[in-house]
PDB file of C-alpha atoms in Angstrom:
ATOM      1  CA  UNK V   1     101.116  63.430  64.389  1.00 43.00           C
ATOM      2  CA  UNK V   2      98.303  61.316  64.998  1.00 47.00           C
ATOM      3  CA  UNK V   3      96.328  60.255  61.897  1.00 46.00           C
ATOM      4  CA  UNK V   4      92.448  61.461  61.786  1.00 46.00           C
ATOM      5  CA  UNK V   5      89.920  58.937  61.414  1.00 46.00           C
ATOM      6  CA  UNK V   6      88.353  58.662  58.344  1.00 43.00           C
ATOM      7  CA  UNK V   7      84.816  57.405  57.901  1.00 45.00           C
ATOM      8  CA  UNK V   8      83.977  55.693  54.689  1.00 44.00           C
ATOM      9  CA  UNK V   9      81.792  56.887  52.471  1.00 45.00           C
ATOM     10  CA  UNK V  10      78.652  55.651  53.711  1.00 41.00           C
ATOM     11  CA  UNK V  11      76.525  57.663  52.117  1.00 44.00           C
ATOM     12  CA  UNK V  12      77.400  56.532  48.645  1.00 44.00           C
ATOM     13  CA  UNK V  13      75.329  54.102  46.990  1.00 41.00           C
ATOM     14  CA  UNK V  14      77.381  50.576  46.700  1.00 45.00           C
ATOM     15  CA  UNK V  15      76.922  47.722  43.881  1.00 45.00           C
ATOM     16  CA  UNK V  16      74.306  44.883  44.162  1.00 42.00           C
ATOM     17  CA  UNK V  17      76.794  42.521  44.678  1.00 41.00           C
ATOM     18  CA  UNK V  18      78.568  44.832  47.504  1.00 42.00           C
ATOM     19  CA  UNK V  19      75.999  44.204  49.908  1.00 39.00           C
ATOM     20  CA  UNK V  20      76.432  41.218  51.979  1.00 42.00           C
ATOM     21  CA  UNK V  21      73.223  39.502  52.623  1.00 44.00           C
ATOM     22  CA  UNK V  22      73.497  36.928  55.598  1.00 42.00           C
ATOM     23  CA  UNK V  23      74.021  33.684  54.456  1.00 44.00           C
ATOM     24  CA  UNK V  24      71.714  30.757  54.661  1.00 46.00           C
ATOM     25  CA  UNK V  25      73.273  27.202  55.545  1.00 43.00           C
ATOM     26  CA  UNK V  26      72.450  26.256  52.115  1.00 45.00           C
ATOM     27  CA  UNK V  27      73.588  28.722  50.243  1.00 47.00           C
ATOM     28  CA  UNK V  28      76.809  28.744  51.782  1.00 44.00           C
ATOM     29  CA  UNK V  29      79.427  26.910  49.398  1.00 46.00           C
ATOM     30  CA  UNK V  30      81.699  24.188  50.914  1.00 48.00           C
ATOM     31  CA  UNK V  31      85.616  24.787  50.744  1.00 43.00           C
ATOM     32  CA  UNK V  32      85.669  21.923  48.250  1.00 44.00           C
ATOM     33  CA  UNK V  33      83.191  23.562  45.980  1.00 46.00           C
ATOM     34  CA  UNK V  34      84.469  26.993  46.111  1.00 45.00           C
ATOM     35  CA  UNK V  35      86.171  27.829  42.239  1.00 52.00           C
ATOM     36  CA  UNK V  36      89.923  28.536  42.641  1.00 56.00           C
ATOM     37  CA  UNK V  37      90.945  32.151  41.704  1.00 54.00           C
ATOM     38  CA  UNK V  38      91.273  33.241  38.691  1.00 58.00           C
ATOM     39  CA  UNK V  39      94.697  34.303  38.770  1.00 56.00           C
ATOM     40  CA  UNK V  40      94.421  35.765  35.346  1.00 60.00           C
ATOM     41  CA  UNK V  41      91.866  38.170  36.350  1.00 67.00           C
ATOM     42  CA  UNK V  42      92.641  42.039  37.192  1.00 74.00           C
ATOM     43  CA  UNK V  43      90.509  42.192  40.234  1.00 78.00           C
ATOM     44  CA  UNK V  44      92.537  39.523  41.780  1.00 79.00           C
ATOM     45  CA  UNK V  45      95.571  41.513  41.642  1.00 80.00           C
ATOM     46  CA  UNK V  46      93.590  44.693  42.529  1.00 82.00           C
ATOM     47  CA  UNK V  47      92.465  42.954  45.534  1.00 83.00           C
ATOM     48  CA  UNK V  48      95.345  42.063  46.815  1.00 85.00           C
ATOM     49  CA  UNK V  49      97.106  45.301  46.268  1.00 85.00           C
ATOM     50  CA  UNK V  50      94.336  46.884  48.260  1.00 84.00           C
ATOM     51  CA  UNK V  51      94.742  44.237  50.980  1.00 87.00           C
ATOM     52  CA  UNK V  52      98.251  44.642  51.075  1.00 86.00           C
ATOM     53  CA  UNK V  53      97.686  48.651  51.476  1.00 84.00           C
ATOM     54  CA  UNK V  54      95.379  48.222  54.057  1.00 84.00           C
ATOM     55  CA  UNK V  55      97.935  45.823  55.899  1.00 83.00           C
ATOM     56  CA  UNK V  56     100.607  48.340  55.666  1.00 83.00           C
ATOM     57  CA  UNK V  57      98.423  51.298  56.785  1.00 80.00           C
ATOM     58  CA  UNK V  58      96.746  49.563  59.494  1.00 80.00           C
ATOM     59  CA  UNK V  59     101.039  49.486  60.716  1.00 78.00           C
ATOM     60  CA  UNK V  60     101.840  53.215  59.735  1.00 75.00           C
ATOM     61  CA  UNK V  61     100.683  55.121  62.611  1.00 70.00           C
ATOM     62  CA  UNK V  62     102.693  58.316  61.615  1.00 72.00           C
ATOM     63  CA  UNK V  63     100.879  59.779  58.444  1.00 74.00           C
ATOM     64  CA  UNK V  64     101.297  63.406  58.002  1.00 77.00           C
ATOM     65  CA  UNK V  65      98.454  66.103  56.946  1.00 79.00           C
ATOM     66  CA  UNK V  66      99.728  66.286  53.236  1.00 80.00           C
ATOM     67  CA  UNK V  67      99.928  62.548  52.785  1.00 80.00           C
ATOM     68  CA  UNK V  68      96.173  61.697  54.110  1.00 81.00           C
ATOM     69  CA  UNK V  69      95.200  64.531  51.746  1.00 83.00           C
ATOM     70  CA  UNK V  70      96.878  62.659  48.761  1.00 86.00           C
ATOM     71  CA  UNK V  71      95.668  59.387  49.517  1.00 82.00           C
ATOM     72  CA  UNK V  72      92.076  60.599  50.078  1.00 83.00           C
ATOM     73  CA  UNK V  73      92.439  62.144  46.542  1.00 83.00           C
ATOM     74  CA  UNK V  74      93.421  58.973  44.888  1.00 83.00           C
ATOM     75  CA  UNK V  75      90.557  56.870  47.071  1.00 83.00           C
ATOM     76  CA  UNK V  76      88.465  59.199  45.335  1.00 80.00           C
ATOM     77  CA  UNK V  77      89.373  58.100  41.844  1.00 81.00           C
ATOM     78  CA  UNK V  78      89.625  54.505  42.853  1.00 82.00           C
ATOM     79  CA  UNK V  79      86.161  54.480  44.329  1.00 80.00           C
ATOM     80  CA  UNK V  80      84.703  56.417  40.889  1.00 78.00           C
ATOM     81  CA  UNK V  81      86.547  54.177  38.623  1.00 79.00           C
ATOM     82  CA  UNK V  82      85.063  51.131  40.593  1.00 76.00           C
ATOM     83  CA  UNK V  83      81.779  52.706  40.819  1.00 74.00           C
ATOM     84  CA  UNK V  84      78.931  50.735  39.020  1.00 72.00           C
ATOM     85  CA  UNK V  85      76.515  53.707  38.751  1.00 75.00           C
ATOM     86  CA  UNK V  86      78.806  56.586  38.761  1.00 70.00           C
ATOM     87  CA  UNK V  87      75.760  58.828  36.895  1.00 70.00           C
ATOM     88  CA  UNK V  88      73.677  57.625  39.811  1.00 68.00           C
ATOM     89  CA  UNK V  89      76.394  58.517  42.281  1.00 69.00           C
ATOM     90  CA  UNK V  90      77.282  62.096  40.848  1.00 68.00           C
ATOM     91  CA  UNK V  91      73.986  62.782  40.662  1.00 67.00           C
ATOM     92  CA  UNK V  92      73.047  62.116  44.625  1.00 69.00           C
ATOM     93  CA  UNK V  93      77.197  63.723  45.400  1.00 68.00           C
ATOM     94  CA  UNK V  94      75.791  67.359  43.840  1.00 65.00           C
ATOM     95  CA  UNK V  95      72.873  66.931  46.725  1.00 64.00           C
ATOM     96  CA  UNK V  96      75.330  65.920  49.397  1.00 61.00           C
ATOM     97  CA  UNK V  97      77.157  67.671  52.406  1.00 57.00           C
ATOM     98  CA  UNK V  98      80.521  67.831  51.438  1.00 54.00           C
ATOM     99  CA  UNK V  99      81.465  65.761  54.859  1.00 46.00           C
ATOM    100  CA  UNK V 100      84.752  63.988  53.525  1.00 49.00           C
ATOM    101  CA  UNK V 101      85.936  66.960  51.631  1.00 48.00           C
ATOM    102  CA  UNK V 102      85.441  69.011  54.979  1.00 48.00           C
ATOM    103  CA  UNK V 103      87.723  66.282  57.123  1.00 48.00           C
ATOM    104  CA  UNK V 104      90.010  66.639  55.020  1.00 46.00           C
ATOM    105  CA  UNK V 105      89.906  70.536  54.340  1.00 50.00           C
ATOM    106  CA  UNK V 106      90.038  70.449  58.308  1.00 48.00           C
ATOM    107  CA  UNK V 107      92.699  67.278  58.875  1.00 50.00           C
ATOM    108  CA  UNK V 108      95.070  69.294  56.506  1.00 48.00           C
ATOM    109  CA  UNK V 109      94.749  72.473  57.285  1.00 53.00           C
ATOM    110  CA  UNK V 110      97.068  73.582  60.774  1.00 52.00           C
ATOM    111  CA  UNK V 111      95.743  73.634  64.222  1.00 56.00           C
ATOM    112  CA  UNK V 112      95.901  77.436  65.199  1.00 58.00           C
ATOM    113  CA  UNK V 113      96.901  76.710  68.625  1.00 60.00           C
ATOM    114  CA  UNK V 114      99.655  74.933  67.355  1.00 66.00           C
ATOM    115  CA  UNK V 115     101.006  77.316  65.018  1.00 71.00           C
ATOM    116  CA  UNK V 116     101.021  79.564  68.045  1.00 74.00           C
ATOM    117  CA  UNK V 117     102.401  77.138  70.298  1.00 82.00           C
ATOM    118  CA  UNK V 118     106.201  78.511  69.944  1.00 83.00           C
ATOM    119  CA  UNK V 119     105.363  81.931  70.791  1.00 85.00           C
ATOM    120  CA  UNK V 120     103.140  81.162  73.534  1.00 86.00           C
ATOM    121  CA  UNK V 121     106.102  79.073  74.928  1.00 88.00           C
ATOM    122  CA  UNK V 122     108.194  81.945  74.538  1.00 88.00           C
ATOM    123  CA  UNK V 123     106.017  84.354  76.037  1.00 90.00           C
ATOM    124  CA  UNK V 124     104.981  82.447  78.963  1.00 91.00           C
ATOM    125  CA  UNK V 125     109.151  81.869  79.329  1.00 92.00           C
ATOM    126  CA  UNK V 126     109.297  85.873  79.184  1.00 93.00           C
ATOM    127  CA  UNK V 127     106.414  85.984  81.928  1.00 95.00           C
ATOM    128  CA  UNK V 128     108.253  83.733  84.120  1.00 94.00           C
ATOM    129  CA  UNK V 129     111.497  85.839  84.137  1.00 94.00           C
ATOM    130  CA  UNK V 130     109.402  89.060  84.842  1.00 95.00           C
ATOM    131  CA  UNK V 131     107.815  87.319  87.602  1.00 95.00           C
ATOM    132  CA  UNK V 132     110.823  86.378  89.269  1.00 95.00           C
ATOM    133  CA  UNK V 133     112.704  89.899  88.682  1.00 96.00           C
ATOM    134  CA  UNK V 134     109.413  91.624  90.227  1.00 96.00           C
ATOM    135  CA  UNK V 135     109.698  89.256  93.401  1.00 95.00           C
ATOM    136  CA  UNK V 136     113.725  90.036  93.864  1.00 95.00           C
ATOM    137  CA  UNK V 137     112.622  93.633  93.547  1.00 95.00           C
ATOM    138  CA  UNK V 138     109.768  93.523  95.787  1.00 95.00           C
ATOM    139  CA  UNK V 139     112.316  92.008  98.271  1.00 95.00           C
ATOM    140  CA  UNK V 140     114.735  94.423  97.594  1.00 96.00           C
ATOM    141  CA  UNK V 141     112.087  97.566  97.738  1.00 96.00           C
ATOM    142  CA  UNK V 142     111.234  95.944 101.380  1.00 96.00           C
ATOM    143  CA  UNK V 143     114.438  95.512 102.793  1.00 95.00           C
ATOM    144  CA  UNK V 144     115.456  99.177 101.561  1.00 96.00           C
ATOM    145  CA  UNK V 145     112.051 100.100 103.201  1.00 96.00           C
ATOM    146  CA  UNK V 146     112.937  98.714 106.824  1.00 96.00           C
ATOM    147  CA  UNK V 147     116.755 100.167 106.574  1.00 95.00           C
ATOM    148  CA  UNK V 148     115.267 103.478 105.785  1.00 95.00           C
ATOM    149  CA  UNK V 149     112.863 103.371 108.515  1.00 95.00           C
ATOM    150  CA  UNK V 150     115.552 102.384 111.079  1.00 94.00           C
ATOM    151  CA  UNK V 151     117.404 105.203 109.761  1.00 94.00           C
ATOM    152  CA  UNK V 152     114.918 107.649 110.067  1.00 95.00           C
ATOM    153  CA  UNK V 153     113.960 106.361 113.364  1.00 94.00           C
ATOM    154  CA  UNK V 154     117.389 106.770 114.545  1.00 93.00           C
ATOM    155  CA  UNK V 155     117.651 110.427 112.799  1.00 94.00           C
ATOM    156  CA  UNK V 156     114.129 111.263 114.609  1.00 94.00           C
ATOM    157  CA  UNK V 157     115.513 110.512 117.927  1.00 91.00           C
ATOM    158  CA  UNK V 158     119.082 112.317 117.164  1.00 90.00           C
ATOM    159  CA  UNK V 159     117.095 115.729 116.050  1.00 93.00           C
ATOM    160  CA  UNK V 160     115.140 115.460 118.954  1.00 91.00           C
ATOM    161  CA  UNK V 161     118.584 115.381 121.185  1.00 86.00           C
ATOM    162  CA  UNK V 162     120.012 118.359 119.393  1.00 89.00           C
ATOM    163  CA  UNK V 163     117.145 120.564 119.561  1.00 91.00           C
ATOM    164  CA  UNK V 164     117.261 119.675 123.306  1.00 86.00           C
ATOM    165  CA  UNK V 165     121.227 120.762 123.106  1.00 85.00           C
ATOM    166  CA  UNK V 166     120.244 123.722 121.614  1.00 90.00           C
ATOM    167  CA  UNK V 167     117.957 124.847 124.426  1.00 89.00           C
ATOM    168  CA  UNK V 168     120.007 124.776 126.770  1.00 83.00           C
ATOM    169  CA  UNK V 169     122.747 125.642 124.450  1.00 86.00           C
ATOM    170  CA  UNK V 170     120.969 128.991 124.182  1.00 88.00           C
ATOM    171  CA  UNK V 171     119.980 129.037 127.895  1.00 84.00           C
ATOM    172  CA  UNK V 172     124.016 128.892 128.844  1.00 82.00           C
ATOM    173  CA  UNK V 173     124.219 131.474 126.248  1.00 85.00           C
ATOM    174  CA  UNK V 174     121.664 133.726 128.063  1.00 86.00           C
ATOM    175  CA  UNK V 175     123.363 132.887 131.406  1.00 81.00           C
ATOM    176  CA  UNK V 176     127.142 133.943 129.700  1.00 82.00           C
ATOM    177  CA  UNK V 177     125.032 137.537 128.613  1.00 84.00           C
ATOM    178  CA  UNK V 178     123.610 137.952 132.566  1.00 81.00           C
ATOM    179  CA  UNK V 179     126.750 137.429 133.219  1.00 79.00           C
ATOM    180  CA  UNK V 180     128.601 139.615 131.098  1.00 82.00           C
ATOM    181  CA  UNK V 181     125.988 142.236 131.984  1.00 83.00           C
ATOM    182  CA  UNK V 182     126.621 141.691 135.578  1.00 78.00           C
ATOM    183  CA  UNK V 183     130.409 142.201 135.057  1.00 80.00           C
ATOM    184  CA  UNK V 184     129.766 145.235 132.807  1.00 81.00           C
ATOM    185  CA  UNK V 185     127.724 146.730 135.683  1.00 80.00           C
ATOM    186  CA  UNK V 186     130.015 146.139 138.276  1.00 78.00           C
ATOM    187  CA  UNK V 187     132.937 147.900 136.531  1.00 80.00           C
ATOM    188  CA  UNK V 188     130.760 150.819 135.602  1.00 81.00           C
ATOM    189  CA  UNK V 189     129.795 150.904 139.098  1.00 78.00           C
ATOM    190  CA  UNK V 190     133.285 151.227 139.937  1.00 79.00           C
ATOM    191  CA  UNK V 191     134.004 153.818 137.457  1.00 80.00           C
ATOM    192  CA  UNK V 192     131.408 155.917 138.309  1.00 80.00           C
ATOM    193  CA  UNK V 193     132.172 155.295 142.151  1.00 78.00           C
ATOM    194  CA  UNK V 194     135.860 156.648 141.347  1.00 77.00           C
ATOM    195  CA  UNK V 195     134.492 159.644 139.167  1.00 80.00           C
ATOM    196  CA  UNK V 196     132.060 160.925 142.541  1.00 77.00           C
ATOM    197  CA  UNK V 197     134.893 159.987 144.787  1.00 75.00           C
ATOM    198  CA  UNK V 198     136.922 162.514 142.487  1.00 72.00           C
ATOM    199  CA  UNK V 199     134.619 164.836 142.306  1.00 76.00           C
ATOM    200  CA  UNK V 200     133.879 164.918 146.110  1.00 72.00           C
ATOM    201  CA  UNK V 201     137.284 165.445 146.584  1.00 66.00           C
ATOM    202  CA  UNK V 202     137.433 168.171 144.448  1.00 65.00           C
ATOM    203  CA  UNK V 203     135.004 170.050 145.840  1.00 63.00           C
ATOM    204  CA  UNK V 204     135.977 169.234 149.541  1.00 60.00           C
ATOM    205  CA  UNK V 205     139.362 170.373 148.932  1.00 58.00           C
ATOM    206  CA  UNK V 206     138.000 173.729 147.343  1.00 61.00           C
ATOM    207  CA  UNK V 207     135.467 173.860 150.365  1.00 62.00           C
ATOM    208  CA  UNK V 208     138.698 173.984 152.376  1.00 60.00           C
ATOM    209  CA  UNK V 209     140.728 176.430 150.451  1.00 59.00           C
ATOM    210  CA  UNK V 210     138.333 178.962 149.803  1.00 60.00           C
ATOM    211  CA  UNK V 211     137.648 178.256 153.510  1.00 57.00           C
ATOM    212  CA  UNK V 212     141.228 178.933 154.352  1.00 59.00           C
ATOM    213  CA  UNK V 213     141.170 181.837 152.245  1.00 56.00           C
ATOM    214  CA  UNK V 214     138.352 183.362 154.040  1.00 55.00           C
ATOM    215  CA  UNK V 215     139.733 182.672 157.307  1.00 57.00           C
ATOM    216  CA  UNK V 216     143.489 183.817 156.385  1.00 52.00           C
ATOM    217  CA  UNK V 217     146.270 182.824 157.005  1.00 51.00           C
ATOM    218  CA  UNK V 218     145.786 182.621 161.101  1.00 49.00           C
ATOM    219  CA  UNK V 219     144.788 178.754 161.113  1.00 52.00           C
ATOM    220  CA  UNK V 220     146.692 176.576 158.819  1.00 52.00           C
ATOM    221  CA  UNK V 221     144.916 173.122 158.186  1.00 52.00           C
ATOM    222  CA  UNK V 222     146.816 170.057 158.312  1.00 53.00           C
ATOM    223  CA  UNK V 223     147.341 167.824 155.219  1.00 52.00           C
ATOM    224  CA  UNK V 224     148.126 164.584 157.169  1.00 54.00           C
ATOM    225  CA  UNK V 225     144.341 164.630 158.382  1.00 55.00           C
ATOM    226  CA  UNK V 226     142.930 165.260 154.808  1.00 59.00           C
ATOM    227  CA  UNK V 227     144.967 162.577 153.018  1.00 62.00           C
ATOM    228  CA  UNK V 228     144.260 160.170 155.820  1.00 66.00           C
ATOM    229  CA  UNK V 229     140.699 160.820 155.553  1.00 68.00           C
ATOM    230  CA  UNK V 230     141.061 160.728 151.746  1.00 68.00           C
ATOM    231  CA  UNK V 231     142.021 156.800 152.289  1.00 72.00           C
ATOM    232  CA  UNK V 232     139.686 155.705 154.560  1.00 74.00           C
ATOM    233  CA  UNK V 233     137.474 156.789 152.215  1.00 72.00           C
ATOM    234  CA  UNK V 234     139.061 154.956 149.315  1.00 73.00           C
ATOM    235  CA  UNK V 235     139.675 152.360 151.277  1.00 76.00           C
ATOM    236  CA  UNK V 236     135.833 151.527 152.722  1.00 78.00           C
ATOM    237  CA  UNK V 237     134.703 152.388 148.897  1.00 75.00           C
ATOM    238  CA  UNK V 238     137.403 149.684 147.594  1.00 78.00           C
ATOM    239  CA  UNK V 239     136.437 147.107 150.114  1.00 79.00           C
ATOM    240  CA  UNK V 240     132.488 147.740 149.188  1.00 78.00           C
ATOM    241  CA  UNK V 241     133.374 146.998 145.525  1.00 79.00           C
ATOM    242  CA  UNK V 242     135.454 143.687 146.408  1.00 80.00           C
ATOM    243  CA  UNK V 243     132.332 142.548 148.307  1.00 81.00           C
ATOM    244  CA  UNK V 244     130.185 142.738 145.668  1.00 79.00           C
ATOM    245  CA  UNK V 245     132.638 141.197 143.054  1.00 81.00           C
ATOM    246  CA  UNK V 246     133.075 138.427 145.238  1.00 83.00           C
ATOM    247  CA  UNK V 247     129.266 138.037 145.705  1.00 82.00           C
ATOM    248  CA  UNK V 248     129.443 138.478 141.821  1.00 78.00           C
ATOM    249  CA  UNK V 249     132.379 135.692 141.443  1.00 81.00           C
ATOM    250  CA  UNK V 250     130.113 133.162 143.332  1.00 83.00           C
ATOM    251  CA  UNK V 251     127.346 133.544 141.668  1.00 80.00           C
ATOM    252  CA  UNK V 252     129.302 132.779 138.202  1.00 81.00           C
ATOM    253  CA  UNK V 253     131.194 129.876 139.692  1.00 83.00           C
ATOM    254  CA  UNK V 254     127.571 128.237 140.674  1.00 84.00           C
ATOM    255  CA  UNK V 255     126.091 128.721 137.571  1.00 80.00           C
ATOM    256  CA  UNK V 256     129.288 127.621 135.460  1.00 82.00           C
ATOM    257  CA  UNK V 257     129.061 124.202 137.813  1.00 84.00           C
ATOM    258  CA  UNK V 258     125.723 124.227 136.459  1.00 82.00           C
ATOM    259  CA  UNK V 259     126.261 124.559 133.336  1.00 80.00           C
ATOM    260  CA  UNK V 260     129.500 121.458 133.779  1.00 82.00           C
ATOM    261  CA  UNK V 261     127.411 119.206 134.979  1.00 85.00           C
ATOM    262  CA  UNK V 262     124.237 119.618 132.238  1.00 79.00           C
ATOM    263  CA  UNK V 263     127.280 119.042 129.578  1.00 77.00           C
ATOM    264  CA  UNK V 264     128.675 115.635 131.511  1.00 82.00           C
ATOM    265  CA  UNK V 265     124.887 114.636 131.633  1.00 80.00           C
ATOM    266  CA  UNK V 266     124.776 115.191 127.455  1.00 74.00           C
ATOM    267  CA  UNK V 267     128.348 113.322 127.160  1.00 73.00           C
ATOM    268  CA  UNK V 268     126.943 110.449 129.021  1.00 79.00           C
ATOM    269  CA  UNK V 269     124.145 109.871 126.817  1.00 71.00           C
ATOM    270  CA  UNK V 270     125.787 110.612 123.885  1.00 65.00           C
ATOM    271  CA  UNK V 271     129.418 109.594 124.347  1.00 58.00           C
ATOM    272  CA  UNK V 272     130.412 110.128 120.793  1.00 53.00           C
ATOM    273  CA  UNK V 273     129.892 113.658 120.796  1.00 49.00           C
ATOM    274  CA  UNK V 274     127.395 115.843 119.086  1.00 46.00           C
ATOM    275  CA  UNK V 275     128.265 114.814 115.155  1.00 44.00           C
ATOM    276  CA  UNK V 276     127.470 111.130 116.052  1.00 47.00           C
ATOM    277  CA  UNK V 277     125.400 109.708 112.831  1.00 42.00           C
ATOM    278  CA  UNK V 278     122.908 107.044 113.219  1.00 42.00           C
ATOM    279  CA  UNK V 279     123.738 103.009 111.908  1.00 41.00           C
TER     280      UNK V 279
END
């Protein structure tokens, strides 16, 4: 973690002999002149120690937030203890902005972006994944999209061929009921030919014998002519009916080829029958 920079306190007032004034050529003392050190003397060692501190901060590059905060503390009570005026001083500090303390209030105290780093990073992680599974479901909704429209494409066209089927489905059915009709008809015509052919008879052959009966028993009437009368009747109202059955027959035998050849023009659309699903 970076170390803040820390301005020094410029605002305090500093000793006389603190300020450098610029020095004149002749008041500048020659190396020869200059005293030696007093070795003996606590602000030599003081000095040094400070220089030596300095050296070794001016190399220490990682200083954490607690540790800046205790050394600003004890810079605090150096510079008061080494303060020449400290009434002077406390009495302009109660007037002044509390700049320093605020750096340091502000230099110690957590970045709230970074306390919230790790669940930002965790939430944009959980975005991410959400993103993705959306997109493989978006793909997956589109694809089941197009298969379903193909299908009900192909089940569109398939309902349209069996509602086709059943018209004519139901037109053969009508044709089978004509026909059943027609068959119906001609065998009651046949009955009810047989039932007047009876009943002619009857009443021909009474005709005769109450004829005969009138007449006595002078003329006798011969039963060879009536029985071969009898069949040519029969016979001419027996050929009649096998006309018009055969008329009949041809009639269903064109309309059943009809109907044959409608059913091979289905199969050869639809070769796989009427139950064929679509893929």
């Amino acid at each position: 973690m970076d170390q803040p920079p820390y301005s020094p306190r410029l605002d305090q007032l500093s000793p006389p002999c603190s300020i450098t004034e610029t020095p004149s050529a002749e008041n500048i003392p020659s190396p020869s002149l200059a005293p030696p050190p007093d070795r003996n003397n606590n602000t030599f060692y003081i000095q040094e120690r400070l220089m030596a501190i300095a050296h070794r901060l001016a190399h220490n590059t990682a200083c954490s937030s607690d540790d800046a905060v205790t050394v600003h503390s004890h810079l605090d009570d150096i510079e008061l203890l080494l303060d020449p005026r400290p009434a002077l001083t406390q009495e302009i500090t109660k007037y002044r902005p509390a700049v320093s303390a605020h750096i340091v209030g502000a230099s110690s105290s957590p970045s709230p972006l970074s306390s919230y780093t790790p669940q930002l990073t965790g939430l944009l992680h959980e975005i991410t994944t959400l993103n993705t599974e959306l997109k493989q479901r978006r793909n997956e909704s589109v694809h089941l999209y197009e298969r379903f429209t193909h299908e009900l494409r192909g089940s569109t066209q398939r309902v349209s061929q069996l509602e086709t089927e059943i018209c004519q489905l139901k037109a053969d059915s009508v044709e089978d009921s004509a026909e059943r009709e027609a068959l119906q008809g001609t065998v009651q015509g046949l009955e009810s030919w047989v039932t007047a052919w009876h009943r002619q008879h009857g009443l021909a052959v009474m005709k005769k014998l109450r004829h005969t009966r009138q007449q006595g028993s002078k003329r006798k009437p011969d039963p060879r002519n009536n029985q071969e009368n009898e069949i040519e009747v029969l016979v001419e109202g027996m050929a009649a009916w096998m006309r018009g059955w055969k008329d009949l027959e041809e009639g269903f035998r064109l309309r059943e080829k009809g109907r044959q050849a409608r059913r091979e023009e289905r199969y050869t659309r639809n070769p796989r029958g009427i139950l064929q699903t679509s893929t």
